[in-house]
PDB file of C-alpha atoms in Angstrom:
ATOM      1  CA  UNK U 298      -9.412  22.269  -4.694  1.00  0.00           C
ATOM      2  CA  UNK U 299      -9.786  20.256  -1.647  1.00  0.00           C
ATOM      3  CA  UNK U 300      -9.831  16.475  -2.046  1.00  0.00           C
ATOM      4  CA  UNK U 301     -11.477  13.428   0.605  1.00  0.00           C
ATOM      5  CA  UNK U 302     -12.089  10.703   0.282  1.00  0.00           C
ATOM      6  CA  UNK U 303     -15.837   9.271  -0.107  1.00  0.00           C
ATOM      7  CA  UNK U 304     -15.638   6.821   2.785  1.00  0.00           C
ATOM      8  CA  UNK U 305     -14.781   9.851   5.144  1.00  0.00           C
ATOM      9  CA  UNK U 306     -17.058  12.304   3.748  1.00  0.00           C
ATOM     10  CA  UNK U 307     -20.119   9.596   4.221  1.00  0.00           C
ATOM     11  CA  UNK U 308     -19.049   9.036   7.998  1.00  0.00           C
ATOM     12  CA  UNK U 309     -19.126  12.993   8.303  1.00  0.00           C
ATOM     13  CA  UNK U 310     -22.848  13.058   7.312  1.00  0.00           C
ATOM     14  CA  UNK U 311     -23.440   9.620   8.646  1.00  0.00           C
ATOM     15  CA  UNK U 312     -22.496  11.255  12.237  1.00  0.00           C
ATOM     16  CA  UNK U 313     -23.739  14.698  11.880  1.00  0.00           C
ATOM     17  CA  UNK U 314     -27.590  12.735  11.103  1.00  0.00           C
ATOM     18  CA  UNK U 315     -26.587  10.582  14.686  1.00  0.00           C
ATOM     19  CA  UNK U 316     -25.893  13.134  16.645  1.00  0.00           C
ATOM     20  CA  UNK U 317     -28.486  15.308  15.424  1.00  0.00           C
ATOM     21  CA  UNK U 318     -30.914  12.680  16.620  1.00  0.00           C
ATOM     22  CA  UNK U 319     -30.004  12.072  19.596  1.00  0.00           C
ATOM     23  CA  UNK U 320     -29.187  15.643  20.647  1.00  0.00           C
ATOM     24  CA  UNK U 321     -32.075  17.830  19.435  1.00  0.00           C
ATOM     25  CA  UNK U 322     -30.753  18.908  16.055  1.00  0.00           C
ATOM     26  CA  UNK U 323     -28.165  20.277  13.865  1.00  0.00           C
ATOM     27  CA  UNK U 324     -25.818  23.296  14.738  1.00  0.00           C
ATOM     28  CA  UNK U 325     -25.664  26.105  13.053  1.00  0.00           C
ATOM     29  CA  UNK U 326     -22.617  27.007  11.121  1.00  0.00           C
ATOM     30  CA  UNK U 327     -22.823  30.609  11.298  1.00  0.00           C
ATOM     31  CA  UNK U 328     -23.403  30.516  14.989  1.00  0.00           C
ATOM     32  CA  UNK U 329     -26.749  32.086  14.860  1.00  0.00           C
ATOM     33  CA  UNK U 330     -25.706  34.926  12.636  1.00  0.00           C
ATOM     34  CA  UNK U 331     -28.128  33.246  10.110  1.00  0.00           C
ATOM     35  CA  UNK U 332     -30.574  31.764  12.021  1.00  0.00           C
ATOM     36  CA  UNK U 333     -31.993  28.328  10.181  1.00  0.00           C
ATOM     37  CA  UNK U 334     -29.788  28.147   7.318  1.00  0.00           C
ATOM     38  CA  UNK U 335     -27.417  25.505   7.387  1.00  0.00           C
ATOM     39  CA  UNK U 336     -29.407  23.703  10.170  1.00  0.00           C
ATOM     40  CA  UNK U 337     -30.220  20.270   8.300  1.00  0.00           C
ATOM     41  CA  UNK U 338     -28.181  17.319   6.990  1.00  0.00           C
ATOM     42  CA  UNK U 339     -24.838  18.310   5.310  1.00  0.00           C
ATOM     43  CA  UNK U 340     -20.978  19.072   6.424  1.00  0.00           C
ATOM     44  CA  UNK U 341     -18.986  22.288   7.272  1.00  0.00           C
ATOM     45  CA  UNK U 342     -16.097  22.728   4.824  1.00  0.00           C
ATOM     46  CA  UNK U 343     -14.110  24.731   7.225  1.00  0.00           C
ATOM     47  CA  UNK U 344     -10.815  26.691   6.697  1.00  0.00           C
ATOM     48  CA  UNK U 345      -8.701  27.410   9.916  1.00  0.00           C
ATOM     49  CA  UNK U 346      -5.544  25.453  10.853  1.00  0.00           C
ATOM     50  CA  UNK U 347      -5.638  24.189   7.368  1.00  0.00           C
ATOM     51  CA  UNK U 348      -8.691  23.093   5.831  1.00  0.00           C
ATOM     52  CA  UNK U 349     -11.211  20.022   6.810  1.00  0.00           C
ATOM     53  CA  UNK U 350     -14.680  19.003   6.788  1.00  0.00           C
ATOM     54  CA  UNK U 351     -16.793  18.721  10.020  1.00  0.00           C
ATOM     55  CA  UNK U 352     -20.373  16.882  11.109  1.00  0.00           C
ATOM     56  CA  UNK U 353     -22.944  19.010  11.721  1.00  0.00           C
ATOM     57  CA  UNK U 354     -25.431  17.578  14.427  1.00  0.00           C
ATOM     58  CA  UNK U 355     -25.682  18.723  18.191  1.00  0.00           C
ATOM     59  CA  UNK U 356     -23.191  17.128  20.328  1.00  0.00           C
ATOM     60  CA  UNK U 357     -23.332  15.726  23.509  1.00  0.00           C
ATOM     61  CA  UNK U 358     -22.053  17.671  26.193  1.00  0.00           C
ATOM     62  CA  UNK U 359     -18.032  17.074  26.245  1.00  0.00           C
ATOM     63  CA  UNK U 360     -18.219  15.217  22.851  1.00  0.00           C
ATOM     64  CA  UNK U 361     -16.615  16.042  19.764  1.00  0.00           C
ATOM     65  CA  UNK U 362     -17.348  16.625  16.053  1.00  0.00           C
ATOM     66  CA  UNK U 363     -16.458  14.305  13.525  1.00  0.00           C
ATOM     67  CA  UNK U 364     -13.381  15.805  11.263  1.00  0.00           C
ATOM     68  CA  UNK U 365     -11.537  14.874   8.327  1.00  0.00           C
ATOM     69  CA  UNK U 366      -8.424  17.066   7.077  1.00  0.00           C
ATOM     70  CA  UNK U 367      -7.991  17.373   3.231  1.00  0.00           C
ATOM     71  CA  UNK U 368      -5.734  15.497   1.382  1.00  0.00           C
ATOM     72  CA  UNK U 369      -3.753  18.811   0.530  1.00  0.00           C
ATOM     73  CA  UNK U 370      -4.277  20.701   3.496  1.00  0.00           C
ATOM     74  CA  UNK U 371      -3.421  19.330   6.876  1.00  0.00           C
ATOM     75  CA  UNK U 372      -0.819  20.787   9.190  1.00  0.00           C
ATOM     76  CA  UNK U 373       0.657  17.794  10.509  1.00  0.00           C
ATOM     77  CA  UNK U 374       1.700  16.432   7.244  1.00  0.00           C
ATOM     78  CA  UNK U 375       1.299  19.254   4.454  1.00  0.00           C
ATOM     79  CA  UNK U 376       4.569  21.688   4.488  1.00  0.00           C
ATOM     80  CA  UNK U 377       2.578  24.131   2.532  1.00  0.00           C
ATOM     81  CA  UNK U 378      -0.245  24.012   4.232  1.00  0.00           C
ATOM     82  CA  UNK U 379      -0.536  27.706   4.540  1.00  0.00           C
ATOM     83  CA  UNK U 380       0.097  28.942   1.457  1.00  0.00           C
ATOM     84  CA  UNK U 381      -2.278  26.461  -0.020  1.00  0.00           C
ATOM     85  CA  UNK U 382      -5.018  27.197   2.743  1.00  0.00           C
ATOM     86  CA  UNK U 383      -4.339  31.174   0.930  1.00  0.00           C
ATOM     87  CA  UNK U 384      -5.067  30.181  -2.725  1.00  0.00           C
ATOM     88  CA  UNK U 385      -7.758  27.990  -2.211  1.00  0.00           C
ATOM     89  CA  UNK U 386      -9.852  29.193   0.446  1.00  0.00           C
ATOM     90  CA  UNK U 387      -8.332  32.572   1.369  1.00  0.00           C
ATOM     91  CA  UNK U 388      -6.486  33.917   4.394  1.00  0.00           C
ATOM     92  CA  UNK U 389      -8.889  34.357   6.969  1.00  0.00           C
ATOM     93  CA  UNK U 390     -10.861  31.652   8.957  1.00  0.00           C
ATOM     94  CA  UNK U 391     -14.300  30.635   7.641  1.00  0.00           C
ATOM     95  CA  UNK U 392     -17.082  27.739   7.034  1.00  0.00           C
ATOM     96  CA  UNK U 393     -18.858  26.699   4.006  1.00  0.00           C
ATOM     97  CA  UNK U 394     -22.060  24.657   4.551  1.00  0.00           C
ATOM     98  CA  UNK U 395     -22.463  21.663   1.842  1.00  0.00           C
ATOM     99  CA  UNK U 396     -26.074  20.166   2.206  1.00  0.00           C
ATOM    100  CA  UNK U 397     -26.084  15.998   2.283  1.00  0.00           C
ATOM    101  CA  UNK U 398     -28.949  16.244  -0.741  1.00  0.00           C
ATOM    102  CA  UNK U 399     -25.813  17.825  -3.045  1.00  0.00           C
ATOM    103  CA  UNK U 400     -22.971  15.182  -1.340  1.00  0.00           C
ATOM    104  CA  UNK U 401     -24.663  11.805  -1.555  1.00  0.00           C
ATOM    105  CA  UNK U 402     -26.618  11.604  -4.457  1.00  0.00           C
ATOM    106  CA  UNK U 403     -23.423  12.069  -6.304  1.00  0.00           C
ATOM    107  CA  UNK U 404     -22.094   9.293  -4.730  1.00  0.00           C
ATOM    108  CA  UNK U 405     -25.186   6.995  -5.364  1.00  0.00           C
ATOM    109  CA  UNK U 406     -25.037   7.642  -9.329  1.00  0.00           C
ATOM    110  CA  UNK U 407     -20.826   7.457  -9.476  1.00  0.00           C
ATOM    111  CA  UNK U 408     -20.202   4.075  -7.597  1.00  0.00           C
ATOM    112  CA  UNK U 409     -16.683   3.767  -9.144  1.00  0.00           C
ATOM    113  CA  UNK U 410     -15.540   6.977  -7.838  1.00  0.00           C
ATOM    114  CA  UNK U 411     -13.023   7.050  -4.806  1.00  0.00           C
ATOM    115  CA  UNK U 412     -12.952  11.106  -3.603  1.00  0.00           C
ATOM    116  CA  UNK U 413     -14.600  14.147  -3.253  1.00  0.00           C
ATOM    117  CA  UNK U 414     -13.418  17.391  -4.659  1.00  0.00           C
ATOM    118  CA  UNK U 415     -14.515  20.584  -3.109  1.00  0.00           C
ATOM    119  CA  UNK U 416     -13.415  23.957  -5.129  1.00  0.00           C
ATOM    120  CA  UNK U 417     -14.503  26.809  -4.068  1.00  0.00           C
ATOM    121  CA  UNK U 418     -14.911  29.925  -6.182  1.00  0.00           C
ATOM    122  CA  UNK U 419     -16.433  33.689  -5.567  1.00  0.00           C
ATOM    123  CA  UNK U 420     -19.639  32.508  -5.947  1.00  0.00           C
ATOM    124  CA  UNK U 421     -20.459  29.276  -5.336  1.00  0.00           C
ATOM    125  CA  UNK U 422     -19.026  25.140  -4.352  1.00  0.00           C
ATOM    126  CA  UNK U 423     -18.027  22.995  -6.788  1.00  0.00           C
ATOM    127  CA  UNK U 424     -18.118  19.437  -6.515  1.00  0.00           C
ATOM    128  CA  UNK U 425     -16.906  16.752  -8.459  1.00  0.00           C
ATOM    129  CA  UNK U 426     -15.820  13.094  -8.102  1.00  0.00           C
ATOM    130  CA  UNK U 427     -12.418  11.299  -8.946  1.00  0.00           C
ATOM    131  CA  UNK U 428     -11.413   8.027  -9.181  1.00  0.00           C
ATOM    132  CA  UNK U 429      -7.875   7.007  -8.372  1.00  0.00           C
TER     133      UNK U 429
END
């Protein structure tokens, strides 16, 4: 399980729809290996060096994507990092795509709630809310 909070993930979307607008799009997460899906409002869970989420829209040349690490899985402060990384999203490199239209209206109808949890499984994304 992968844990952010909801103030972060809403400035993920928040800039993925901005630079999507003013930059002729969104990117695709799959780098054209599935052309269209993915290509709308929503985040990248990515795993790599450790495991974050990313915004989505077309960026300005020399600009950079929005990113926020996971509570339990960032290399500058996690020691297990790693290991983690390995039981919860596996051992090689990858991206998840996690449309806005699942993220927000969860948000809207939990207003108490402070974080996201992501959990992925063989088949599909969970997502729930916390409140701490």
């Amino acid at each position: 399980m992968f844990t952010f909070p909801i103030p972060a993930v809403r400035k993920v979307v928040e800039r993925g729809i901005a630079d999507a607008a003013a930059n002729g799009g969104f990117r695709n997460p799959y780098y054209g290996t599935r052309p269209g899906e993915g290509e709308r409002p929503g985040l990248w869970l990515v795993g790599d060096k450790g495991v974050y989420i990313v915004s989505n829209g077309k960026l300005a040349e020399g600009s950079r994507a929005l990113v926020v690490y996971s509570e339990q899985c960032h290399p500058n402060s996690d020691i297990d990092w790693w290991a983690y990384k390995r039981r919860h999203f596996g051992g090689d490199d990858g991206i998840e795509f996690i449309e806005a239209e699942r993220v927000i209206p969860l948000f809207d109808r939990n207003m108490r709630a402070t974080h996201l949890n992501v959990e992925l499984t063989d088949t599909e994304i969970g997502l729930s809310l916390i409140t701490r």
